[in-house]
Short mmCIF file of C-alpha atoms in Angstrom, two decimals:
data_model
loop_
_atom_site.label_atom_id
_atom_site.label_comp_id
_atom_site.label_asym_id
_atom_site.label_seq_id
_atom_site.Cartn_x
_atom_site.Cartn_y
_atom_site.Cartn_z
CA UNK A 1 -14.55 -10.92 -30.48
CA UNK A 2 -12.94 -8.54 -28.78
CA UNK A 3 -11.27 -9.47 -24.99
CA UNK A 4 -13.57 -7.69 -22.34
CA UNK A 5 -12.04 -5.35 -19.91
CA UNK A 6 -10.88 -5.19 -16.40
CA UNK A 7 -10.71 -2.75 -13.59
CA UNK A 8 -7.42 -3.69 -12.82
CA UNK A 9 -5.98 -3.23 -9.25
CA UNK A 10 -3.61 -0.51 -7.27
CA UNK A 11 -0.75 -2.57 -5.43
CA UNK A 12 0.06 -0.89 -1.93
CA UNK A 13 3.60 -0.02 -0.93
CA UNK A 14 3.91 -3.71 0.85
CA UNK A 15 3.33 -5.42 -2.16
CA UNK A 16 5.85 -3.53 -4.25
CA UNK A 17 8.10 -3.86 -1.86
CA UNK A 18 7.90 -7.95 -1.56
CA UNK A 19 7.98 -7.49 -5.74
CA UNK A 20 11.58 -5.93 -5.56
CA UNK A 21 12.27 -8.47 -2.94
CA UNK A 22 11.50 -11.26 -5.20
CA UNK A 23 14.46 -9.58 -8.10
CA UNK A 24 16.80 -9.98 -5.84
CA UNK A 25 16.98 -13.95 -4.74
CA UNK A 26 18.73 -16.11 -6.79
CA UNK A 27 15.60 -17.44 -7.97
CA UNK A 28 14.56 -15.04 -10.38
CA UNK A 29 17.32 -15.34 -12.66
CA UNK A 30 15.10 -18.64 -13.55
CA UNK A 31 12.45 -16.58 -14.95
CA UNK A 32 11.57 -15.56 -18.62
CA UNK A 33 11.75 -12.27 -19.62
CA UNK A 34 8.56 -11.88 -20.41
CA UNK A 35 7.21 -12.43 -16.62
CA UNK A 36 10.06 -10.52 -15.48
CA UNK A 37 8.64 -7.32 -17.71
CA UNK A 38 5.26 -7.75 -16.19
CA UNK A 39 6.85 -7.93 -12.33
CA UNK A 40 8.67 -5.13 -13.47
CA UNK A 41 5.78 -3.04 -15.16
CA UNK A 42 3.98 -3.93 -11.28
CA UNK A 43 6.48 -2.03 -9.12
CA UNK A 44 7.22 0.57 -11.99
CA UNK A 45 2.69 1.49 -11.93
CA UNK A 46 1.53 -0.38 -9.00
CA UNK A 47 -0.83 -2.02 -10.50
CA UNK A 48 -2.14 -5.31 -11.94
CA UNK A 49 -3.48 -3.84 -15.34
CA UNK A 50 -5.02 -6.99 -16.85
CA UNK A 51 -5.75 -10.75 -16.88
CA UNK A 52 -2.42 -10.67 -19.22
CA UNK A 53 -0.45 -9.06 -16.68
CA UNK A 54 -2.11 -10.74 -13.53
CA UNK A 55 -0.77 -14.27 -15.24
CA UNK A 56 2.50 -13.14 -15.75
CA UNK A 57 3.43 -12.09 -12.08
CA UNK A 58 1.84 -15.71 -10.95
CA UNK A 59 4.04 -17.33 -13.21
CA UNK A 60 6.88 -15.81 -11.99
CA UNK A 61 5.95 -16.44 -8.61
CA UNK A 62 5.13 -20.23 -9.29
CA UNK A 63 8.59 -20.42 -10.94
CA UNK A 64 10.61 -19.17 -7.74
CA UNK A 65 8.22 -21.21 -5.46
CA UNK A 66 4.33 -22.10 -5.92
CA UNK A 67 3.82 -21.16 -2.08
CA UNK A 68 4.85 -17.45 -3.04
CA UNK A 69 1.53 -17.59 -5.33
CA UNK A 70 -1.09 -17.56 -1.99
CA UNK A 71 1.41 -15.63 0.24
CA UNK A 72 0.73 -12.62 -2.21
CA UNK A 73 -3.18 -13.53 -2.12
CA UNK A 74 -3.72 -12.90 -5.93
CA UNK A 75 -7.84 -11.16 -6.33
CA UNK A 76 -10.10 -12.07 -9.10
CA UNK A 77 -10.24 -9.56 -11.58
CA UNK A 78 -13.94 -8.03 -11.56
CA UNK A 79 -15.02 -7.81 -15.59
CA UNK A 80 -16.12 -3.99 -15.82
CA UNK A 81 -19.31 -2.93 -16.25
CA UNK A 82 -20.80 -1.06 -18.69
CA UNK A 83 -22.14 1.93 -16.41
CA UNK A 84 -20.19 5.14 -16.32
CA UNK A 85 -17.84 5.08 -13.72
CA UNK A 86 -17.86 7.75 -11.02
CA UNK A 87 -15.48 10.35 -10.17
CA UNK A 88 -15.47 9.38 -6.43
CA UNK A 89 -15.30 5.97 -7.23
CA UNK A 90 -12.60 4.09 -4.51
CA UNK A 91 -10.25 2.20 -6.20
CA UNK A 92 -10.07 -1.34 -5.30
CA UNK A 93 -7.24 -2.58 -3.86
CA UNK A 94 -5.62 -5.87 -2.39
CA UNK A 95 -5.06 -6.31 1.52
CA UNK A 96 -2.46 -8.04 2.07
CA UNK A 97 -2.51 -9.99 5.92
CA UNK A 98 0.38 -10.06 7.83
CA UNK A 99 0.92 -14.45 7.87
CA UNK A 100 0.38 -13.85 4.18
CA UNK A 101 4.14 -11.68 4.07
CA UNK A 102 7.28 -13.88 3.48
CA UNK A 103 10.94 -12.52 4.67
CA UNK A 104 13.38 -12.82 1.97
CA UNK A 105 16.67 -14.57 3.85
CA UNK A 106 19.76 -12.57 3.13
CA UNK A 107 22.29 -15.04 1.70
CA UNK A 108 25.15 -12.28 2.99
CA UNK A 109 24.24 -12.36 6.69
CA UNK A 110 24.69 -14.88 9.16
CA UNK A 111 21.33 -17.10 10.87
CA UNK A 112 21.39 -14.67 13.95
CA UNK A 113 21.76 -11.38 11.86
CA UNK A 114 19.11 -12.66 9.79
CA UNK A 115 17.26 -13.27 12.29
CA UNK A 116 17.95 -9.68 14.40
CA UNK A 117 17.19 -8.04 10.69
CA UNK A 118 13.76 -9.87 10.62
CA UNK A 119 12.82 -8.36 13.66
CA UNK A 120 12.71 -5.23 13.09
CA UNK A 121 11.37 -5.63 9.71
CA UNK A 122 7.72 -3.60 9.10
CA UNK A 123 6.56 -7.84 8.28
CA UNK A 124 7.59 -8.85 11.25
CA UNK A 125 6.00 -6.05 13.71
CA UNK A 126 2.66 -6.11 11.52
CA UNK A 127 2.80 -10.28 12.90
CA UNK A 128 3.50 -9.01 15.99
CA UNK A 129 0.43 -6.81 16.04
CA UNK A 130 -2.08 -8.90 15.04
CA UNK A 131 -0.97 -12.07 17.71
CA UNK A 132 -1.06 -9.20 20.31
CA UNK A 133 -4.53 -7.86 19.24
CA UNK A 134 -6.04 -11.57 18.65
CA UNK A 135 -4.86 -13.47 20.93
CA UNK A 136 -4.55 -10.62 24.24
CA UNK A 137 -1.30 -8.66 25.90
CA UNK A 138 -0.47 -11.23 27.85
CA UNK A 139 2.29 -14.21 28.79
CA UNK A 140 0.65 -16.91 27.06
CA UNK A 141 3.63 -19.00 29.60
CA UNK A 142 2.56 -17.86 32.66
CA UNK A 143 -0.15 -15.53 32.39
CA UNK A 144 1.23 -11.80 32.86
CA UNK A 145 -0.33 -9.15 31.60
CA UNK A 146 2.11 -5.90 31.41
CA UNK A 147 1.09 -2.46 31.78
CA UNK A 148 3.37 -1.94 28.41
CA UNK A 149 3.04 -4.43 25.25
CA UNK A 150 6.98 -3.50 24.62
CA UNK A 151 7.46 -6.20 27.49
CA UNK A 152 6.03 -8.83 25.62
CA UNK A 153 7.84 -11.05 22.93
CA UNK A 154 6.76 -13.14 20.08
CA UNK A 155 8.93 -16.50 20.81
CA UNK A 156 9.37 -18.92 17.49
CA UNK A 157 7.91 -22.45 18.26
CA UNK A 158 9.90 -23.73 15.94
CA UNK A 159 11.83 -22.03 12.60
CA UNK A 160 10.81 -24.20 9.61
CA UNK A 161 9.01 -22.21 7.90
CA UNK A 162 10.99 -18.85 9.58
CA UNK A 163 10.29 -15.70 7.54
CA UNK A 164 7.03 -17.33 6.20
CA UNK A 165 5.45 -18.73 10.06
CA UNK A 166 1.70 -19.66 10.47
CA UNK A 167 -0.02 -17.78 13.71
CA UNK A 168 0.39 -21.46 15.65
CA UNK A 169 3.95 -21.32 15.10
CA UNK A 170 4.80 -18.45 17.27
CA UNK A 171 3.34 -17.92 21.10
CA UNK A 172 3.44 -14.55 23.30
CA UNK A 173 5.90 -14.38 26.38
CA UNK A 174 7.00 -11.89 28.85
CA UNK A 175 10.45 -10.88 29.21
CA UNK A 176 11.23 -13.25 31.53
CA UNK A 177 9.66 -16.48 30.04
CA UNK A 178 11.73 -15.72 26.79
CA UNK A 179 14.78 -14.82 28.45
CA UNK A 180 14.50 -18.44 30.78
CA UNK A 181 14.01 -20.69 27.87
CA UNK A 182 17.07 -18.93 25.14
CA UNK A 183 19.24 -19.72 28.30
CA UNK A 184 19.04 -23.22 27.03
CA UNK A 185 19.38 -22.30 23.24
CA UNK A 186 20.58 -20.00 20.83
CA UNK A 187 17.92 -19.11 17.86
CA UNK A 188 20.79 -20.64 15.40
CA UNK A 189 21.20 -23.89 18.08
CA UNK A 190 17.24 -24.38 17.22
CA UNK A 191 17.44 -23.65 14.04
CA UNK A 192 19.38 -25.62 12.99
CA UNK A 193 17.93 -28.77 15.83
CA UNK A 194 15.09 -28.17 13.66
CA UNK A 195 16.41 -28.37 10.46
CA UNK A 196 17.26 -32.03 11.05
CA UNK A 197 14.80 -33.12 11.58
CA UNK A 198 14.30 -32.40 15.70
CA UNK A 199 11.90 -31.19 18.07
CA UNK A 200 13.15 -29.79 20.86
CA UNK A 201 10.50 -28.80 23.87
CA UNK A 202 10.11 -24.99 22.98
#
């Protein structure tokens, strides 16, 4: 019996960038050539073609880190119907939600430099927009509602999952509240404390 064909899925720009970043990390060397080829095909074509292709990309991510499979948000490929496809039919897209995206550290940079680079990234900006829309544009510490959203910061309550945070790891704070907090601890000091298993009050 012939394998049933699938429509496949187009990848958006964020997903393509995500796969490109994977190829830059050391763990990618462990991925077998066949699976690397599947990842490269996904980047070049900006598309997942069929089950075999989908499985190859999944396996590549699993070899690096199992968590990456959930973060990427793989779809189940729908089987193609016998009906003719209409010309104006829109392609199916995978939607990446902000908190499924992961920011990968640049090992050539210091912790502080990595943090500053992350805060300028599209991934962080999407997470910030999502949290402000969901919780409202006010400081969760003192209740202050500024006229400009730029006056509000997102504060890390923990750095244990830095770059792949959950929503409850972040807190909306005004500039004043955030500044007072970081007068006590620097970014590097907080990260070191959390890495050592300590939980300072933040």
